[in-house]
CSV table of C-alpha atoms in Angstrom, one decimal:
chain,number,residue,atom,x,y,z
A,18,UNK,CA,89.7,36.6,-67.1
A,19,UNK,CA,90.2,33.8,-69.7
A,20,UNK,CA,94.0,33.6,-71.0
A,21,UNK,CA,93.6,32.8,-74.5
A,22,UNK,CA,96.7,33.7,-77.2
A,23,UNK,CA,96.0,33.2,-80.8
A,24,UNK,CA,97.5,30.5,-82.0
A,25,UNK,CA,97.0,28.1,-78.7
A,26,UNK,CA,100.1,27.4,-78.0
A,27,UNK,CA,101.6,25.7,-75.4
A,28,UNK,CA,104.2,27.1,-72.6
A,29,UNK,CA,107.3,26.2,-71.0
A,30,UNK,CA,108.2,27.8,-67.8
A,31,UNK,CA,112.1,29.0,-66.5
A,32,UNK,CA,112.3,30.1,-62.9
A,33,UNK,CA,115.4,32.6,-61.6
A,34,UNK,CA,116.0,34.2,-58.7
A,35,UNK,CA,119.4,36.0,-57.2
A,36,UNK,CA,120.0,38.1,-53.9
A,37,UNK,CA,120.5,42.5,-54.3
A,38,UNK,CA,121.1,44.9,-51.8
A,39,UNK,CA,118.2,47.1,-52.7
A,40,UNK,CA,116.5,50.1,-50.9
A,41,UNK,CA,113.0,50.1,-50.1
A,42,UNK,CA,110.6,51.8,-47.6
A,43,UNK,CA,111.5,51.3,-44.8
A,44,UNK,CA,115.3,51.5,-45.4
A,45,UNK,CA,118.0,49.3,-47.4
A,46,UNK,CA,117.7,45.6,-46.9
A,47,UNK,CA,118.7,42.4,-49.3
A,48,UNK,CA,116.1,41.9,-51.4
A,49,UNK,CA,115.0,38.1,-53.1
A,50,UNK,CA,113.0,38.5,-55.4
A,51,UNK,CA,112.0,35.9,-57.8
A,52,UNK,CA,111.9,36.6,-61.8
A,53,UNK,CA,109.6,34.3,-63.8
A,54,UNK,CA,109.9,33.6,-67.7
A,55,UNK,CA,107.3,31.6,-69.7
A,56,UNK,CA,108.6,31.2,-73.7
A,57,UNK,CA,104.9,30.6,-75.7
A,58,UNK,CA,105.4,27.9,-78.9
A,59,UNK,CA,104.6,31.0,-80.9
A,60,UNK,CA,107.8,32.4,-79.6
A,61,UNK,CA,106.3,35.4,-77.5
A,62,UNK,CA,107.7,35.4,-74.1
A,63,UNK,CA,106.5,36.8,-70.8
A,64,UNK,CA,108.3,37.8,-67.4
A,65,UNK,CA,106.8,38.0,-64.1
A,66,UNK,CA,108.7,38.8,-61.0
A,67,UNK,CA,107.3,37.1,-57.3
A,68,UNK,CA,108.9,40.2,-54.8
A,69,UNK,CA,110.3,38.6,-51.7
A,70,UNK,CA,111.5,40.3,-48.6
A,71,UNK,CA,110.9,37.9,-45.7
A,72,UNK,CA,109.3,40.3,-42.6
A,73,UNK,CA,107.5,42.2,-45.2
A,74,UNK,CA,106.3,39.2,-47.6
A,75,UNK,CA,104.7,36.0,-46.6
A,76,UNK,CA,107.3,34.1,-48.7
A,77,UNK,CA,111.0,33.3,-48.3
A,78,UNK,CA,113.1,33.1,-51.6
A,79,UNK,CA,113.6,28.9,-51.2
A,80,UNK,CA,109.7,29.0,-51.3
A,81,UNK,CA,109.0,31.1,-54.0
A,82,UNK,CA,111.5,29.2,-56.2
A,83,UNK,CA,109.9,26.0,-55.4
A,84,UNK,CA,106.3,26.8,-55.7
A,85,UNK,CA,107.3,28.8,-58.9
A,86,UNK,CA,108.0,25.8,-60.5
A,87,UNK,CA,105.4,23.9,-59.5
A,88,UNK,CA,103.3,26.2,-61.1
A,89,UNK,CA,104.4,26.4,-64.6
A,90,UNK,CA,104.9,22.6,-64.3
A,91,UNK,CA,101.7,22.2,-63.6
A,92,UNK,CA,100.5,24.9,-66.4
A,93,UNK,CA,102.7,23.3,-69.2
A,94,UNK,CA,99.8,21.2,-70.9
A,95,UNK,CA,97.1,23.8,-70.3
A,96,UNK,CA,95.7,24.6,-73.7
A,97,UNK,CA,93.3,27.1,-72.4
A,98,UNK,CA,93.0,28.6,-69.0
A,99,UNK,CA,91.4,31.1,-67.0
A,100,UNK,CA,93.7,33.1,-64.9
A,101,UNK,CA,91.8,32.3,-61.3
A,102,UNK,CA,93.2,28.9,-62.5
A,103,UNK,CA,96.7,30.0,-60.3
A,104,UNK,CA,94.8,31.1,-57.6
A,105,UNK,CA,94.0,27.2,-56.8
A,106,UNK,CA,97.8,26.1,-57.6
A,107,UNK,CA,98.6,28.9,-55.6
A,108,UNK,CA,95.9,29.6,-53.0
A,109,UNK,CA,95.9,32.4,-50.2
A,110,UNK,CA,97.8,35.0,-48.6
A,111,UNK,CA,100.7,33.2,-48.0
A,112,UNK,CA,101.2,32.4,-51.7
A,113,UNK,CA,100.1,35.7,-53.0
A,114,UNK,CA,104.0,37.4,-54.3
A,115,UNK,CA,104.3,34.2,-56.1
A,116,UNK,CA,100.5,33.8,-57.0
A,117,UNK,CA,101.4,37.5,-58.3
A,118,UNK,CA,104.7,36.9,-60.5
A,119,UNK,CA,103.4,33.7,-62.0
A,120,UNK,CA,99.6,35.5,-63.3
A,121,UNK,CA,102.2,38.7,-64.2
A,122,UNK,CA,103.8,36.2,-66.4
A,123,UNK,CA,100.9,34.4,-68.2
A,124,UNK,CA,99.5,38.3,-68.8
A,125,UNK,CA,102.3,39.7,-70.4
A,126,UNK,CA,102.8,36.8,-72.3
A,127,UNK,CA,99.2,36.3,-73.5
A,128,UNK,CA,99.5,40.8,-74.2
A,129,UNK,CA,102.4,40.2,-76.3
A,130,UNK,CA,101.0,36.8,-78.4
A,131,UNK,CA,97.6,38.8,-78.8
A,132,UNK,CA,100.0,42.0,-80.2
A,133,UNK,CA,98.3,44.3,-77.6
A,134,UNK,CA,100.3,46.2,-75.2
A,135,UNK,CA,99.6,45.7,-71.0
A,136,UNK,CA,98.3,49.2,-70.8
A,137,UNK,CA,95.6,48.2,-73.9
A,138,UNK,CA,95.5,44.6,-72.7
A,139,UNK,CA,93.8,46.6,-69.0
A,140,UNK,CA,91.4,48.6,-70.5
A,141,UNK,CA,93.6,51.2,-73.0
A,142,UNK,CA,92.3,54.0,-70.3
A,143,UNK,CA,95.9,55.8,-70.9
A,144,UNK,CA,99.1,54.7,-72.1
A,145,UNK,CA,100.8,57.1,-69.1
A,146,UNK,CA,100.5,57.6,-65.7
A,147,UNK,CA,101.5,60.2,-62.4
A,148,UNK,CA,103.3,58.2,-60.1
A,149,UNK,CA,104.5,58.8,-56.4
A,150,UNK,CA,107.7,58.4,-55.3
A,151,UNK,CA,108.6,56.9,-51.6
A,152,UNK,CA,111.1,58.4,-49.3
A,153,UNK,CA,112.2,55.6,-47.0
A,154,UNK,CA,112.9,55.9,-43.2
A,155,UNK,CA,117.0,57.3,-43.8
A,156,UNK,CA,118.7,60.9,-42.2
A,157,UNK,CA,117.1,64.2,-43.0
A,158,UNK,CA,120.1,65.6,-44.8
A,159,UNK,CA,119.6,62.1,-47.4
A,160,UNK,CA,116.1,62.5,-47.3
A,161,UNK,CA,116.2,66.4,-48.8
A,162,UNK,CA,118.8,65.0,-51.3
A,163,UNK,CA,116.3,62.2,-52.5
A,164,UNK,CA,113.9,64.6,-52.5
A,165,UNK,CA,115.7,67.0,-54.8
A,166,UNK,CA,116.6,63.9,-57.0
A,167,UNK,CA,113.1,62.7,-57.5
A,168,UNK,CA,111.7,66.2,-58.7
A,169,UNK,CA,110.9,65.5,-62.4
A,170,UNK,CA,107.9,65.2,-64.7
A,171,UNK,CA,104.9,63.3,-63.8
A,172,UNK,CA,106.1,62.7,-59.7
A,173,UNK,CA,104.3,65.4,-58.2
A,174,UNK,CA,103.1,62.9,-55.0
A,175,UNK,CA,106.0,62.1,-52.6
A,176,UNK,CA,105.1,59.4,-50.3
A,177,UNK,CA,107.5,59.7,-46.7
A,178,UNK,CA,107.7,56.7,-44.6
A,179,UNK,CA,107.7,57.8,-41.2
A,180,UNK,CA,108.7,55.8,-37.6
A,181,UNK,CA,106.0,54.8,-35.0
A,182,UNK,CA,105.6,56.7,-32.2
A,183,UNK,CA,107.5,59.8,-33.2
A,184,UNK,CA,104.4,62.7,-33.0
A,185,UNK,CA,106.4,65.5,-34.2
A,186,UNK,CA,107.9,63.5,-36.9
A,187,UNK,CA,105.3,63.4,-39.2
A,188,UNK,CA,105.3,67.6,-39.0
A,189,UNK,CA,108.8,68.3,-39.4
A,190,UNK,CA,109.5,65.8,-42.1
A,191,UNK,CA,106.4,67.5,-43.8
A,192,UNK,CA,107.6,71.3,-43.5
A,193,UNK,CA,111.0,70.1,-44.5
A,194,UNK,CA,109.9,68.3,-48.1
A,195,UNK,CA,107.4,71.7,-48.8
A,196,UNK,CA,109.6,74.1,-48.5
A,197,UNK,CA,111.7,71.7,-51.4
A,198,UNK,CA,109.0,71.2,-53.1
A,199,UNK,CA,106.3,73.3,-52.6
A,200,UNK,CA,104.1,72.3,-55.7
A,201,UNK,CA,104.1,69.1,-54.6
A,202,UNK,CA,101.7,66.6,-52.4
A,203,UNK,CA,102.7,64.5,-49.7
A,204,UNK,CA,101.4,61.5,-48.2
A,205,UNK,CA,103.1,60.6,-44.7
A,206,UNK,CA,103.2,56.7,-44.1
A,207,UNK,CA,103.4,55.0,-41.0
A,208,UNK,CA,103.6,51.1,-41.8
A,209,UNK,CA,101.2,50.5,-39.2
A,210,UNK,CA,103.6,52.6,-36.7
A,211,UNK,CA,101.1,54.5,-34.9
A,212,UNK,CA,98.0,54.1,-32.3
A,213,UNK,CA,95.2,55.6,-33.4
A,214,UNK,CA,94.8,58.7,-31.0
A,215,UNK,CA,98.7,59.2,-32.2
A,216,UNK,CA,97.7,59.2,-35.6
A,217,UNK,CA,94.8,61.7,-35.3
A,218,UNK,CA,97.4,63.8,-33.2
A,219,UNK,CA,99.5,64.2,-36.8
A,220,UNK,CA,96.0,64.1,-38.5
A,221,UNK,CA,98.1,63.6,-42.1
A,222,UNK,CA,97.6,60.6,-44.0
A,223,UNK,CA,99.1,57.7,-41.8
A,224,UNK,CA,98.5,53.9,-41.2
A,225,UNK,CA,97.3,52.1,-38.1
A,226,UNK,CA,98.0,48.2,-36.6
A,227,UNK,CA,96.2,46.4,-40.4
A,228,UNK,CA,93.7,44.0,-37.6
A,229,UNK,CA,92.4,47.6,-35.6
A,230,UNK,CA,89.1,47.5,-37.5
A,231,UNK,CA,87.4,50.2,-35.3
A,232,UNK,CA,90.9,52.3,-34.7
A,233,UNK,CA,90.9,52.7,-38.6
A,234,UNK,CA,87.4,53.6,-38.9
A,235,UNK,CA,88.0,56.3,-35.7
A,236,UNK,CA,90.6,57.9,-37.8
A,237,UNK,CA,89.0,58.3,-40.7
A,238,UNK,CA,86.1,59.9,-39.3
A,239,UNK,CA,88.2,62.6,-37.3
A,240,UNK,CA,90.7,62.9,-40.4
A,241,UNK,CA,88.0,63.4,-42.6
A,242,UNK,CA,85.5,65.3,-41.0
A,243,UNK,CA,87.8,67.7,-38.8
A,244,UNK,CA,90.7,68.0,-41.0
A,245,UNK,CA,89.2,66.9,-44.4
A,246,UNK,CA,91.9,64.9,-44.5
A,247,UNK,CA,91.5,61.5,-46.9
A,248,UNK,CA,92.9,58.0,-45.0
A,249,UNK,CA,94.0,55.2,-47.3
A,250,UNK,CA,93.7,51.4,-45.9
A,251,UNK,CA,97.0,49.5,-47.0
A,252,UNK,CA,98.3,46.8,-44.4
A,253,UNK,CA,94.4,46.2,-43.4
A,254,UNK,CA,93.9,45.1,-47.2
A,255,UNK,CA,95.2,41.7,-47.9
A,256,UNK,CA,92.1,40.5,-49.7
A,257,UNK,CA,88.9,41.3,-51.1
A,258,UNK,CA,87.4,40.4,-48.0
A,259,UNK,CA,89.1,42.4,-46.2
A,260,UNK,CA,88.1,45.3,-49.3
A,261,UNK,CA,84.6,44.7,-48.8
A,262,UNK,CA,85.1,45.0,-45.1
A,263,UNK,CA,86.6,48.3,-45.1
A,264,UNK,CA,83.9,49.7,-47.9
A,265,UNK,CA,80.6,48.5,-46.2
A,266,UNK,CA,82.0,50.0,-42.5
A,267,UNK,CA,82.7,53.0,-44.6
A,268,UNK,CA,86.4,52.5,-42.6
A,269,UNK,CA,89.0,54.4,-45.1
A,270,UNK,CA,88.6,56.8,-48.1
A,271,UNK,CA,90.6,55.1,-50.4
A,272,UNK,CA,91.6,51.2,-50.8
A,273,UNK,CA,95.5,50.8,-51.5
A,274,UNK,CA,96.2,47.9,-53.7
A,275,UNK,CA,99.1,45.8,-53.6
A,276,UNK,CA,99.7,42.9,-55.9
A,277,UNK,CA,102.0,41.6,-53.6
A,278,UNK,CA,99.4,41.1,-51.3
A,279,UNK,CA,96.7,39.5,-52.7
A,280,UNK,CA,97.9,38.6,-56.6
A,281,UNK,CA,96.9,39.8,-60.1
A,282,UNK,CA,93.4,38.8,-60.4
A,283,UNK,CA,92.8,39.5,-56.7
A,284,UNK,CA,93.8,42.8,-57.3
A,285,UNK,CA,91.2,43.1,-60.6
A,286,UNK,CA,88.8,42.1,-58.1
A,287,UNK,CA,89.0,44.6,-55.4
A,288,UNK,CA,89.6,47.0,-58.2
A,289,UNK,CA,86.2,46.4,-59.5
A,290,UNK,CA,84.9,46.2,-56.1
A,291,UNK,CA,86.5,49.8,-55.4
A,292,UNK,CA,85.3,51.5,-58.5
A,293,UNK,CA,81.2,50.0,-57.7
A,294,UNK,CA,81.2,51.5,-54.2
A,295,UNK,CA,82.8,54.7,-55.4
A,296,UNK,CA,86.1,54.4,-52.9
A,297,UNK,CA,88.8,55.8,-54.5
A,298,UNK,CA,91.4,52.9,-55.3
A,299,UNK,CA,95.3,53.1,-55.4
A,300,UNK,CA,97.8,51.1,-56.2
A,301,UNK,CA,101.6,50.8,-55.3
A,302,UNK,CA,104.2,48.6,-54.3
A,303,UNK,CA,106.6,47.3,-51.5
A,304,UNK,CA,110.1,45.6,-53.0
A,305,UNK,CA,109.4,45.1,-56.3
A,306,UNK,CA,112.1,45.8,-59.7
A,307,UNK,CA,111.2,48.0,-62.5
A,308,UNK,CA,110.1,44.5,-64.1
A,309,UNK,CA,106.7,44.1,-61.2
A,310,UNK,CA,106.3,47.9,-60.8
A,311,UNK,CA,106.4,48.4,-64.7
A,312,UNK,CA,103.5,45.9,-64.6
A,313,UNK,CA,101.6,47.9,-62.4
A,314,UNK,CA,101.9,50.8,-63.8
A,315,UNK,CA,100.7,49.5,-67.3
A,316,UNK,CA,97.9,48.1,-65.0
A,317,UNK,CA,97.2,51.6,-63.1
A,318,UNK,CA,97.1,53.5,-66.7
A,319,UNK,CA,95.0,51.0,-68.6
A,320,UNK,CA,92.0,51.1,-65.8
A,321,UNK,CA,92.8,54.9,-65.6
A,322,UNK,CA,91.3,55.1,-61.9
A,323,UNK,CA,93.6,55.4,-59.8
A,324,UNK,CA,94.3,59.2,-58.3
């Protein structure tokens, strides 16, 4: 993807970051995340935001900050670009949340100098999407509460992190949320939590250890075939090798997509790579602030494939 605005201008780069006591999936924890502005000459400005959470991201804050500003140093006198361009200031997996927030950035800011919105700037598939929403790891009794909260228009998927190794869990926190919602689906999440023969023994839609290539591709087949169940790989997809992996062993039926993980234009690319082989993609997030996830979901609605 080449980055171009209209008028050429140039770009100057401010970096800021804080501390929040924020819940996520798996529970509440202090969050670090990163927020990135770039002001164009023209005066457009972009945000981007690099989500850090140290033992779930590959980044600490001190990092991101650092190699943040590296980045837009390094951009300022860039007249024209392509976005990959990042991807060698900012190579690999454990550059990817920044890699992510600074290509968020650029985008928006090259969206808004072109007068295009991000959803139209993607593709102009929609200009809305149905989202899920995740209930982390907390009590029952505030679990059903957060349940009852989240029931509005356009969340009909609930997504329910679950704990490793519990086998009745995944039931009983199942037949709890349907009979509050019982128009809705539910996708149970394990964060990698359970073996394989444990995770056909719950036979809903859970996640295995991300390196268990063959444990993945076992579960798939008995979830599918037996139970027509659909499994999603997630923690096994850090890059598009790791996509192509999964679609030519035929290991998951759908890909999910975090930018997090693997950056903007990584994500384009294991989108594209998705849609070719017919696996159906997904997208979602981990810790980021209505500023990433609002990204995304202008993303998710512009390609219009995601289920």
């Amino acid at each position: 993807m080449r980055m171009h605005d209209r008028k050429g201008s140039k770009l100057c780069g401010k970096v800021r970051y804080g501390r929040k006591q924020a819940r996520h999936g798996l529970g509440l924890g202090l969050e670090e995340n990163v927020a990135i502005r770039i002001d164009l000459s023209d005066g457009c400005v972009g945000w981007g935001e690099a989500p850090i959470l140290p033992f779930v991201t590959a980044e600490d804050q001190s990092t991101a900050v650092v190699k943040a500003s590296e980045a837009c140093e390094l951009l300022k006198d860039s007249p024209s670009m392509t976005l990959g361009l990042v991807l060698d200031i900012l190579p690999g997996h454990k550059f990817a949340s920044i890699r992510e927030g600074v290509e968020m950035t650029l985008t928006d800011a090259v969206a808004k100098s072109n007068g295009v919105p991000l959803w139209g700037f993607f593709g102009a598939a929609s200009d809305s999407i149905t989202t899920e929403i995740t209930i982390p790891i907390v009590s029952p009794a505030e679990a059903a509460e957060l349940r009852i909260g989240f029931k509005v228009p356009k969340t009909r998927i609930q997504n329910f992190k679950v704990e490793g190794g519990k086998e009745t869990e995944g039931g009983r926190r199942g037949s709890s949320s349907y009979s509050v919602h019982p128009d809705c689906l539910f996708i149970l999440d394990a964060n990698e939590g359970y073996k394989p023969e444990e995770a056909i023994e719950v036979f809903e839609k859970l996640h295995i250890h991300r390196d268990d290539w063959e444990g993945l591709g076992h579960v798939t087949h008995i979830a599918k075939g037996k139970y027509g169940v659909s499994v999603a790989a997630d923690e096994s997809c850090h890059s598009l090798v790791d996509a192509k992996r999964i679609i030519t062993g035929n290991l998951a039926d759908v890909i999910n997509i975090k930018l997090a993980k693997v950056g903007i234009v990584g994500g384009l690319e294991i989108i594209e790579e998705a849609r070719k082989s017919g696996l159906d993609p997904m997208i979602g997030g981990m810790v980021e602030t209505r500023l990433a996830m609002g990204f995304t979901g202008h993303l998710a609605a512009g390609f219009g494939c995601f289920k």
